[in-house]
Amino acid sequence: MNSDGLFSGTGSGEEFTTFSSSIATLSVDGFSASVGTNGQTSVYSWVEFSSHSARVFPATGWTVTQWRDQIPNGGCNYQVKSYTSPNYTASHTVDGYSTCGNYFLNLGIKQIPPPSNLSVSGLPACAAGNYSATLSWTNSANNWSVDVDNDGNWSNGYLAFKSIASGTSTSIPAGFNNGLLLFPGGTYYWRIYYGMPGQWVYYTSGAGDSTTGPGDPFSVPGCLDLKARFVKPLPSEPYSAGDSANATVRVSNIGDQASAATTLGLWVAPGDPAAASCPSSPATPPVGKSWSVAALSPGAAVDIPISFNVGSSKGSFTANAYVIPACNQSDSFWGNNSTSGAGQVGEGEDSDASVGGFTFTVNVNAWFETTEGDVGSQGNVNISQRAPDAPAKYNSEYLVAGSSLGSNVKSENNWKISGYSGHRLVPGGSVYNYLADRFRSKASGSEICNIPAGLPPGNNFYQCTGDAQFHVGNGPNGNNVFFIDGNLVVDGNLTLASSDSSIFIVKGNITINSDVTRIDGIYVAGGQFSDATDTSDESGAQLVINGSVFADSVRLNRYLGGSRCPSGDACDNALTAADVINFQTKYLVALNSMIGSPSISWNEVAP
């Protein structure tokens, strides 16, 4: 076969391949025609101003490059014509009458240079996202295709293919059908093929013509991928302050590289500093919230029991674990290192594990202590935390009385009255109404709502027709009676000198903010007395009240803890009272002349 694909000729230095039917077959006017070893056929036909057609069917690996037909002379018309045709069909029209219908066809059929030196390049060591590579070969493609499969014997067909019009390389997986992706640790096989359906020729670097296999293999580098998940079921019961919570975290190596020994850290929000967020933000686990994780081979997993103190703050909290918090290993996907982090697309989850944090509730129980006075209620007296027995502490040194008393209520001398409904503990209506009815008019005309420290000495009455506040500093001088028609908020320590006294008679509520640790005086509320800012801010240090409290209802929800509490026993709710009320008799003496009731003595005399 010479350079133009012909099987015979006179070109100098050219070699001519012997033609055979394994290279191509020929039909003329729809009839099969035999072809000689020189690639020429002689066809006899009676022709007269007619058109004739010929079609070549090349075998796989061959392509038609040139046609040449000839009507010979010797009593017949003579002509030679050459044709090229992309669809392997050529036609010839006889120009004149001829009784000699023999004509010859010379076929030019050239073999396609097969691909060789198949190779793969450009695979990264461990990609952060999808992998890609370059497939290369020698000899330019001519409408070839590339198959890719994960089975070198192509037992199930192929995963994907891509058509290659020309060139000596192509990228993978770009352009392949079926959404091909290359996964870490996977082994894939590829081959090049061309031809026609039923006559495909397949090429790999190991086999020049491989219809079924083996394919040419390449492996995607494996990656490390550790994930952390809480094992179900998680505890659901609420905890008390200082309790230990126990759970199990499963650390799995779902990658294709072994991990080194590392750490599992736990962060509880709110409260703990920011957790690790690799690769950019490593973090050291909080004290007492770190566990060792041994090296794991690909596919291995370990369940790690964890136990941690839930703390002394009241509320709902969420714990999240994070594996490799130091960010010092080449994990390919950091999202699932957190128990609350999502996995990669297509990543499965164990049926007994959950994506998300461990949410738990902490209830903080506290207690109050009174000295030199009694505790009385027309309703129930309930205390969530029993006062300690060693050293012995009590809710009252003397009497505790109420319609019912909880089991945690303690009296130093065990003076407790439950079911009390006899003599009233307060005047009819309420303490506020009793005092307001008798003494409110004395305060008219002296308006003070922002209660200052610098008031004149002596006995004074003041009023506030709206809400009143005391912010910070020493309490007012002298002996003072404040009638407040709205609410009173104390957001700073209110300290009275030993010679001073104050009584706050409030129609509405009295609120002592959570950062206040001392208030002196007598506090009377027609509404509620509260020792904390609100239900979302109840933690603090101990509140000491030097005086007494009267109210329609008393809400002592303060508990020891949080940033306001120093440390140690002073913040231990089991040992230290959240509220201490020290009754002081000086108020009876100092305020008697201002709001005391006159005494009447009856003496029977002779008529």
mmCIF file of N, CA and C in Angstrom, residues 183-289:
data_model
loop_
_atom_site.group_PDB
_atom_site.id
_atom_site.type_symbol
_atom_site.label_atom_id
_atom_site.label_comp_id
_atom_site.label_asym_id
_atom_site.label_seq_id
_atom_site.Cartn_x
_atom_site.Cartn_y
_atom_site.Cartn_z
ATOM 1 N N PHE A 183 -13.043 9.130 42.459
ATOM 2 C CA PHE A 183 -13.074 9.184 43.911
ATOM 3 C C PHE A 183 -11.733 8.744 44.494
ATOM 4 N N PRO A 184 -11.374 9.312 45.648
ATOM 5 C CA PRO A 184 -10.105 8.943 46.279
ATOM 6 C C PRO A 184 -10.019 7.446 46.524
ATOM 7 N N GLY A 185 -8.849 6.892 46.238
ATOM 8 C CA GLY A 185 -8.617 5.482 46.479
ATOM 9 C C GLY A 185 -9.196 4.546 45.443
ATOM 10 N N GLY A 186 -9.874 5.076 44.437
ATOM 11 C CA GLY A 186 -10.488 4.232 43.421
ATOM 12 C C GLY A 186 -9.501 3.813 42.340
ATOM 13 N N THR A 187 -9.728 2.630 41.753
ATOM 14 C CA THR A 187 -8.943 2.152 40.610
ATOM 15 C C THR A 187 -9.853 2.120 39.393
ATOM 16 N N TYR A 188 -9.374 2.702 38.300
ATOM 17 C CA TYR A 188 -10.172 2.814 37.081
ATOM 18 C C TYR A 188 -9.377 2.241 35.906
ATOM 19 N N TYR A 189 -10.106 1.883 34.845
ATOM 20 C CA TYR A 189 -9.504 1.308 33.643
ATOM 21 C C TYR A 189 -9.996 2.104 32.443
ATOM 22 N N TRP A 190 -9.104 2.293 31.473
ATOM 23 C CA TRP A 190 -9.514 3.039 30.287
ATOM 24 C C TRP A 190 -8.943 2.395 29.032
ATOM 25 N N ARG A 191 -9.572 2.664 27.904
ATOM 26 C CA ARG A 191 -9.143 2.143 26.613
ATOM 27 C C ARG A 191 -9.658 3.079 25.531
ATOM 28 N N ILE A 192 -9.026 3.004 24.379
ATOM 29 C CA ILE A 192 -9.435 3.784 23.205
ATOM 30 C C ILE A 192 -10.036 2.828 22.184
ATOM 31 N N TYR A 193 -11.094 3.253 21.511
ATOM 32 C CA TYR A 193 -11.669 2.411 20.473
ATOM 33 C C TYR A 193 -12.152 3.278 19.323
ATOM 34 N N TYR A 194 -12.239 2.623 18.152
ATOM 35 C CA TYR A 194 -12.776 3.305 16.974
ATOM 36 C C TYR A 194 -13.294 2.243 16.025
ATOM 37 N N GLY A 195 -13.935 2.677 14.981
ATOM 38 C CA GLY A 195 -14.519 1.756 14.014
ATOM 39 C C GLY A 195 -16.003 2.002 13.882
ATOM 40 N N MET A 196 -16.742 0.928 13.597
ATOM 41 C CA MET A 196 -18.182 1.012 13.443
ATOM 42 C C MET A 196 -18.835 0.000 14.375
ATOM 43 N N PRO A 197 -20.114 0.202 14.710
ATOM 44 C CA PRO A 197 -20.792 -0.771 15.569
ATOM 45 C C PRO A 197 -20.639 -2.194 15.042
ATOM 46 N N GLY A 198 -20.236 -3.064 15.931
ATOM 47 C CA GLY A 198 -19.997 -4.449 15.552
ATOM 48 C C GLY A 198 -18.605 -4.689 15.016
ATOM 49 N N GLN A 199 -17.856 -3.595 14.756
ATOM 50 C CA GLN A 199 -16.499 -3.735 14.219
ATOM 51 C C GLN A 199 -15.537 -2.833 14.985
ATOM 52 N N TRP A 200 -15.782 -2.663 16.301
ATOM 53 C CA TRP A 200 -14.914 -1.802 17.088
ATOM 54 C C TRP A 200 -13.547 -2.445 17.281
ATOM 55 N N VAL A 201 -12.527 -1.621 17.342
ATOM 56 C CA VAL A 201 -11.182 -2.043 17.717
ATOM 57 C C VAL A 201 -10.820 -1.293 18.990
ATOM 58 N N TYR A 202 -10.393 -2.030 20.013
ATOM 59 C CA TYR A 202 -10.088 -1.441 21.308
ATOM 60 C C TYR A 202 -8.588 -1.498 21.537
ATOM 61 N N TYR A 203 -8.046 -0.427 22.104
ATOM 62 C CA TYR A 203 -6.618 -0.374 22.360
ATOM 63 C C TYR A 203 -6.350 0.006 23.807
ATOM 64 N N THR A 204 -5.394 -0.680 24.405
ATOM 65 C CA THR A 204 -4.838 -0.296 25.701
ATOM 66 C C THR A 204 -3.334 -0.359 25.553
ATOM 67 N N SER A 205 -2.622 0.108 26.564
ATOM 68 C CA SER A 205 -1.164 0.073 26.462
ATOM 69 C C SER A 205 -0.635 -1.342 26.545
ATOM 70 N N GLY A 206 -1.443 -2.254 27.127
ATOM 71 C CA GLY A 206 -0.967 -3.619 27.278
ATOM 72 C C GLY A 206 -1.431 -4.561 26.196
ATOM 73 N N ALA A 207 -2.393 -4.137 25.371
ATOM 74 C CA ALA A 207 -2.915 -5.022 24.331
ATOM 75 C C ALA A 207 -3.256 -4.191 23.107
ATOM 76 N N GLY A 208 -2.709 -4.572 21.971
ATOM 77 C CA GLY A 208 -2.935 -3.801 20.756
ATOM 78 C C GLY A 208 -4.358 -3.831 20.274
ATOM 79 N N ASP A 209 -5.066 -4.905 20.544
ATOM 80 C CA ASP A 209 -6.456 -4.991 20.104
ATOM 81 C C ASP A 209 -7.202 -5.801 21.157
ATOM 82 N N SER A 210 -7.865 -5.094 22.060
ATOM 83 C CA SER A 210 -8.510 -5.759 23.188
ATOM 84 C C SER A 210 -9.984 -5.426 23.192
ATOM 85 N N THR A 211 -10.804 -6.409 22.846
ATOM 86 C CA THR A 211 -12.246 -6.162 22.798
ATOM 87 C C THR A 211 -12.844 -6.126 24.196
ATOM 88 N N THR A 212 -12.374 -6.980 25.088
ATOM 89 C CA THR A 212 -12.986 -7.074 26.411
ATOM 90 C C THR A 212 -12.052 -6.695 27.548
ATOM 91 N N GLY A 213 -10.783 -6.741 27.370
ATOM 92 C CA GLY A 213 -9.894 -6.413 28.475
ATOM 93 C C GLY A 213 -8.576 -7.141 28.331
ATOM 94 N N PRO A 214 -7.656 -6.911 29.228
ATOM 95 C CA PRO A 214 -7.823 -6.000 30.362
ATOM 96 C C PRO A 214 -7.668 -4.538 29.951
ATOM 97 N N GLY A 215 -8.348 -3.644 30.656
ATOM 98 C CA GLY A 215 -8.186 -2.226 30.391
ATOM 99 C C GLY A 215 -6.881 -1.719 30.960
ATOM 100 N N ASP A 216 -6.576 -0.483 30.649
ATOM 101 C CA ASP A 216 -5.351 0.140 31.132
ATOM 102 C C ASP A 216 -5.659 0.777 32.490
ATOM 103 N N PRO A 217 -5.059 0.329 33.579
ATOM 104 C CA PRO A 217 -5.472 0.803 34.904
ATOM 105 C C PRO A 217 -4.773 2.086 35.328
ATOM 106 N N PHE A 218 -5.455 2.846 36.155
ATOM 107 C CA PHE A 218 -4.825 3.931 36.900
ATOM 108 C C PHE A 218 -5.571 4.075 38.220
ATOM 109 N N SER A 219 -4.854 4.500 39.248
ATOM 110 C CA SER A 219 -5.436 4.606 40.588
ATOM 111 C C SER A 219 -5.456 6.054 41.044
ATOM 112 N N VAL A 220 -6.566 6.429 41.656
ATOM 113 C CA VAL A 220 -6.690 7.757 42.251
ATOM 114 C C VAL A 220 -6.082 7.698 43.649
ATOM 115 N N PRO A 221 -5.214 8.636 43.984
ATOM 116 C CA PRO A 221 -4.577 8.581 45.303
ATOM 117 C C PRO A 221 -5.603 8.573 46.423
ATOM 118 N N GLY A 222 -5.319 7.803 47.467
ATOM 119 C CA GLY A 222 -6.203 7.773 48.623
ATOM 120 C C GLY A 222 -6.011 8.998 49.492
ATOM 121 N N CYS A 223 -7.027 9.336 50.271
ATOM 122 C CA CYS A 223 -6.987 10.493 51.155
ATOM 123 C C CYS A 223 -7.387 10.087 52.559
ATOM 124 N N LEU A 224 -6.910 10.853 53.527
ATOM 125 C CA LEU A 224 -7.350 10.689 54.903
ATOM 126 C C LEU A 224 -8.669 11.430 55.091
ATOM 127 N N ASP A 225 -9.617 10.786 55.737
ATOM 128 C CA ASP A 225 -10.892 11.439 56.034
ATOM 129 C C ASP A 225 -11.452 10.852 57.325
ATOM 130 N N LEU A 226 -11.222 11.557 58.441
ATOM 131 C CA LEU A 226 -11.800 11.156 59.721
ATOM 132 C C LEU A 226 -13.113 11.899 59.933
ATOM 133 N N LYS A 227 -14.088 11.208 60.496
ATOM 134 C CA LYS A 227 -15.361 11.844 60.825
ATOM 135 C C LYS A 227 -15.729 11.502 62.258
ATOM 136 N N ALA A 228 -16.491 12.384 62.891
ATOM 137 C CA ALA A 228 -16.927 12.186 64.271
ATOM 138 C C ALA A 228 -18.441 12.289 64.337
ATOM 139 N N ARG A 229 -19.051 11.360 65.064
ATOM 140 C CA ARG A 229 -20.499 11.350 65.231
ATOM 141 C C ARG A 229 -20.842 10.853 66.643
ATOM 142 N N PHE A 230 -21.861 11.473 67.253
ATOM 143 C CA PHE A 230 -22.376 10.954 68.516
ATOM 144 C C PHE A 230 -23.142 9.660 68.253
ATOM 145 N N VAL A 231 -22.962 8.687 69.139
ATOM 146 C CA VAL A 231 -23.659 7.408 69.036
ATOM 147 C C VAL A 231 -25.003 7.533 69.756
ATOM 148 N N LYS A 232 -26.046 7.066 69.092
ATOM 149 C CA LYS A 232 -27.384 7.097 69.685
ATOM 150 C C LYS A 232 -27.581 5.886 70.611
ATOM 151 N N PRO A 233 -28.498 5.979 71.589
ATOM 152 C CA PRO A 233 -29.251 7.182 71.958
ATOM 153 C C PRO A 233 -28.442 8.070 72.886
ATOM 154 N N LEU A 234 -28.695 9.380 72.827
ATOM 155 C CA LEU A 234 -28.050 10.324 73.722
ATOM 156 C C LEU A 234 -28.911 10.524 74.968
ATOM 157 N N PRO A 235 -28.285 10.811 76.113
ATOM 158 C CA PRO A 235 -29.072 11.052 77.330
ATOM 159 C C PRO A 235 -30.043 12.208 77.124
ATOM 160 N N SER A 236 -31.218 12.108 77.703
ATOM 161 C CA SER A 236 -32.232 13.143 77.516
ATOM 162 C C SER A 236 -32.676 13.795 78.819
ATOM 163 N N GLU A 237 -32.329 13.203 79.973
ATOM 164 C CA GLU A 237 -32.816 13.757 81.228
ATOM 165 C C GLU A 237 -32.053 15.040 81.566
ATOM 166 N N PRO A 238 -32.700 15.979 82.265
ATOM 167 C CA PRO A 238 -31.994 17.205 82.660
ATOM 168 C C PRO A 238 -30.947 16.904 83.729
ATOM 169 N N TYR A 239 -29.925 17.748 83.788
ATOM 170 C CA TYR A 239 -28.855 17.599 84.765
ATOM 171 C C TYR A 239 -28.973 18.686 85.823
ATOM 172 N N SER A 240 -28.419 18.411 86.982
ATOM 173 C CA SER A 240 -28.263 19.432 88.006
ATOM 174 C C SER A 240 -26.870 20.028 87.883
ATOM 175 N N ALA A 241 -26.713 21.226 88.414
ATOM 176 C CA ALA A 241 -25.412 21.889 88.340
ATOM 177 C C ALA A 241 -24.325 20.991 88.918
ATOM 178 N N GLY A 242 -23.208 20.899 88.191
ATOM 179 C CA GLY A 242 -22.085 20.102 88.654
ATOM 180 C C GLY A 242 -22.149 18.638 88.295
ATOM 181 N N ASP A 243 -23.248 18.186 87.687
ATOM 182 C CA ASP A 243 -23.347 16.785 87.282
ATOM 183 C C ASP A 243 -22.379 16.476 86.145
ATOM 184 N N SER A 244 -22.122 15.192 85.955
ATOM 185 C CA SER A 244 -21.340 14.728 84.812
ATOM 186 C C SER A 244 -22.274 14.164 83.752
ATOM 187 N N ALA A 245 -22.056 14.568 82.523
ATOM 188 C CA ALA A 245 -22.804 14.019 81.389
ATOM 189 C C ALA A 245 -21.934 12.985 80.694
ATOM 190 N N ASN A 246 -22.533 11.884 80.299
ATOM 191 C CA ASN A 246 -21.804 10.801 79.646
ATOM 192 C C ASN A 246 -22.406 10.520 78.274
ATOM 193 N N ALA A 247 -21.545 10.355 77.292
ATOM 194 C CA ALA A 247 -21.989 10.051 75.935
ATOM 195 C C ALA A 247 -20.875 9.274 75.242
ATOM 196 N N THR A 248 -21.119 8.879 74.001
ATOM 197 C CA THR A 248 -20.129 8.154 73.208
ATOM 198 C C THR A 248 -19.993 8.823 71.851
ATOM 199 N N VAL A 249 -18.756 9.035 71.434
ATOM 200 C CA VAL A 249 -18.475 9.616 70.122
ATOM 201 C C VAL A 249 -17.744 8.575 69.286
ATOM 202 N N ARG A 250 -18.230 8.336 68.085
ATOM 203 C CA ARG A 250 -17.575 7.401 67.166
ATOM 204 C C ARG A 250 -16.689 8.182 66.199
ATOM 205 N N VAL A 251 -15.422 7.797 66.152
ATOM 206 C CA VAL A 251 -14.483 8.371 65.191
ATOM 207 C C VAL A 251 -14.195 7.307 64.144
ATOM 208 N N SER A 252 -14.457 7.622 62.871
ATOM 209 C CA SER A 252 -14.304 6.657 61.777
ATOM 210 C C SER A 252 -13.333 7.200 60.747
ATOM 211 N N ASN A 253 -12.513 6.309 60.208
ATOM 212 C CA ASN A 253 -11.648 6.663 59.083
ATOM 213 C C ASN A 253 -12.336 6.180 57.815
ATOM 214 N N ILE A 254 -13.008 7.081 57.123
ATOM 215 C CA ILE A 254 -13.720 6.717 55.904
ATOM 216 C C ILE A 254 -12.891 7.027 54.665
ATOM 217 N N GLY A 255 -11.616 7.381 54.875
ATOM 218 C CA GLY A 255 -10.734 7.662 53.755
ATOM 219 C C GLY A 255 -9.941 6.442 53.342
ATOM 220 N N ASP A 256 -8.867 6.684 52.603
ATOM 221 C CA ASP A 256 -8.045 5.600 52.067
ATOM 222 C C ASP A 256 -6.605 5.693 52.534
ATOM 223 N N GLN A 257 -6.350 6.517 53.539
ATOM 224 C CA GLN A 257 -5.041 6.603 54.157
ATOM 225 C C GLN A 257 -5.202 6.421 55.654
ATOM 226 N N ALA A 258 -4.210 5.806 56.266
ATOM 227 C CA ALA A 258 -4.236 5.637 57.713
ATOM 228 C C ALA A 258 -4.019 6.979 58.394
ATOM 229 N N SER A 259 -4.653 7.159 59.525
ATOM 230 C CA SER A 259 -4.473 8.387 60.300
ATOM 231 C C SER A 259 -3.404 8.176 61.352
ATOM 232 N N ALA A 260 -2.806 9.263 61.799
ATOM 233 C CA ALA A 260 -1.928 9.221 62.957
ATOM 234 C C ALA A 260 -2.773 9.395 64.215
ATOM 235 N N ALA A 261 -2.201 9.068 65.358
ATOM 236 C CA ALA A 261 -2.903 9.285 66.619
ATOM 237 C C ALA A 261 -3.236 10.765 66.759
ATOM 238 N N THR A 262 -4.382 11.059 67.332
ATOM 239 C CA THR A 262 -4.820 12.452 67.414
ATOM 240 C C THR A 262 -5.667 12.655 68.660
ATOM 241 N N THR A 263 -6.449 13.727 68.656
ATOM 242 C CA THR A 263 -7.241 14.131 69.816
ATOM 243 C C THR A 263 -8.685 14.366 69.407
ATOM 244 N N LEU A 264 -9.593 14.048 70.310
ATOM 245 C CA LEU A 264 -10.999 14.418 70.169
ATOM 246 C C LEU A 264 -11.293 15.472 71.223
ATOM 247 N N GLY A 265 -11.717 16.657 70.775
ATOM 248 C CA GLY A 265 -12.048 17.734 71.699
ATOM 249 C C GLY A 265 -13.541 17.959 71.764
ATOM 250 N N LEU A 266 -13.994 18.550 72.864
ATOM 251 C CA LEU A 266 -15.415 18.833 73.060
ATOM 252 C C LEU A 266 -15.582 20.302 73.431
ATOM 253 N N TRP A 267 -16.524 20.941 72.753
ATOM 254 C CA TRP A 267 -16.850 22.333 73.044
ATOM 255 C C TRP A 267 -18.340 22.436 73.346
ATOM 256 N N VAL A 268 -18.684 23.177 74.392
ATOM 257 C CA VAL A 268 -20.076 23.359 74.792
ATOM 258 C C VAL A 268 -20.450 24.820 74.594
ATOM 259 N N ALA A 269 -21.530 25.031 73.875
ATOM 260 C CA ALA A 269 -22.000 26.391 73.617
ATOM 261 C C ALA A 269 -23.395 26.583 74.200
ATOM 262 N N PRO A 270 -23.643 27.760 74.792
ATOM 263 C CA PRO A 270 -22.672 28.836 74.999
ATOM 264 C C PRO A 270 -21.792 28.558 76.208
ATOM 265 N N GLY A 271 -20.670 29.247 76.263
ATOM 266 C CA GLY A 271 -19.786 29.121 77.408
ATOM 267 C C GLY A 271 -18.341 28.914 77.034
ATOM 268 N N ASP A 272 -18.043 27.879 76.254
ATOM 269 C CA ASP A 272 -16.660 27.605 75.884
ATOM 270 C C ASP A 272 -16.197 28.556 74.785
ATOM 271 N N PRO A 273 -14.872 28.730 74.648
ATOM 272 C CA PRO A 273 -14.359 29.533 73.531
ATOM 273 C C PRO A 273 -14.671 28.870 72.199
ATOM 274 N N ALA A 274 -14.344 29.569 71.117
ATOM 275 C CA ALA A 274 -14.658 29.066 69.779
ATOM 276 C C ALA A 274 -14.007 27.709 69.545
ATOM 277 N N ALA A 275 -14.764 26.801 68.938
ATOM 278 C CA ALA A 275 -14.265 25.462 68.636
ATOM 279 C C ALA A 275 -13.335 25.504 67.428
ATOM 280 N N ALA A 276 -12.630 24.396 67.214
ATOM 281 C CA ALA A 276 -11.758 24.283 66.052
ATOM 282 C C ALA A 276 -12.577 24.339 64.768
ATOM 283 N N SER A 277 -11.976 24.904 63.727
ATOM 284 C CA SER A 277 -12.593 24.942 62.401
ATOM 285 C C SER A 277 -11.468 24.840 61.382
ATOM 286 N N CYS A 278 -11.065 23.613 61.112
ATOM 287 C CA CYS A 278 -9.912 23.366 60.250
ATOM 288 C C CYS A 278 -10.295 23.530 58.780
ATOM 289 N N PRO A 279 -9.329 23.866 57.923
ATOM 290 C CA PRO A 279 -7.890 23.882 58.226
ATOM 291 C C PRO A 279 -7.366 25.213 58.745
ATOM 292 N N SER A 280 -8.197 26.261 58.778
ATOM 293 C CA SER A 280 -7.687 27.599 59.061
ATOM 294 C C SER A 280 -7.672 27.973 60.533
ATOM 295 N N SER A 281 -8.475 27.316 61.358
ATOM 296 C CA SER A 281 -8.616 27.751 62.755
ATOM 297 C C SER A 281 -8.462 26.581 63.720
ATOM 298 N N PRO A 282 -7.219 26.170 64.027
ATOM 299 C CA PRO A 282 -7.029 25.124 65.035
ATOM 300 C C PRO A 282 -7.395 25.660 66.415
ATOM 301 N N ALA A 283 -7.676 24.764 67.336
ATOM 302 C CA ALA A 283 -8.039 25.175 68.692
ATOM 303 C C ALA A 283 -7.661 24.083 69.675
ATOM 304 N N THR A 284 -7.322 24.510 70.889
ATOM 305 C CA THR A 284 -7.042 23.578 71.974
ATOM 306 C C THR A 284 -8.328 23.315 72.741
ATOM 307 N N PRO A 285 -8.707 22.065 72.947
ATOM 308 C CA PRO A 285 -9.953 21.778 73.674
ATOM 309 C C PRO A 285 -9.918 22.356 75.081
ATOM 310 N N PRO A 286 -11.075 22.742 75.623
ATOM 311 C CA PRO A 286 -11.132 23.222 77.008
ATOM 312 C C PRO A 286 -10.633 22.152 77.979
ATOM 313 N N VAL A 287 -10.193 22.597 79.135
ATOM 314 C CA VAL A 287 -9.680 21.680 80.153
ATOM 315 C C VAL A 287 -10.761 20.670 80.532
ATOM 316 N N GLY A 288 -10.368 19.404 80.569
ATOM 317 C CA GLY A 288 -11.300 18.346 80.938
ATOM 318 C C GLY A 288 -12.194 17.881 79.809
ATOM 319 N N LYS A 289 -11.952 18.374 78.604
ATOM 320 C CA LYS A 289 -12.808 18.012 77.475
ATOM 321 C C LYS A 289 -11.962 17.572 76.286
#
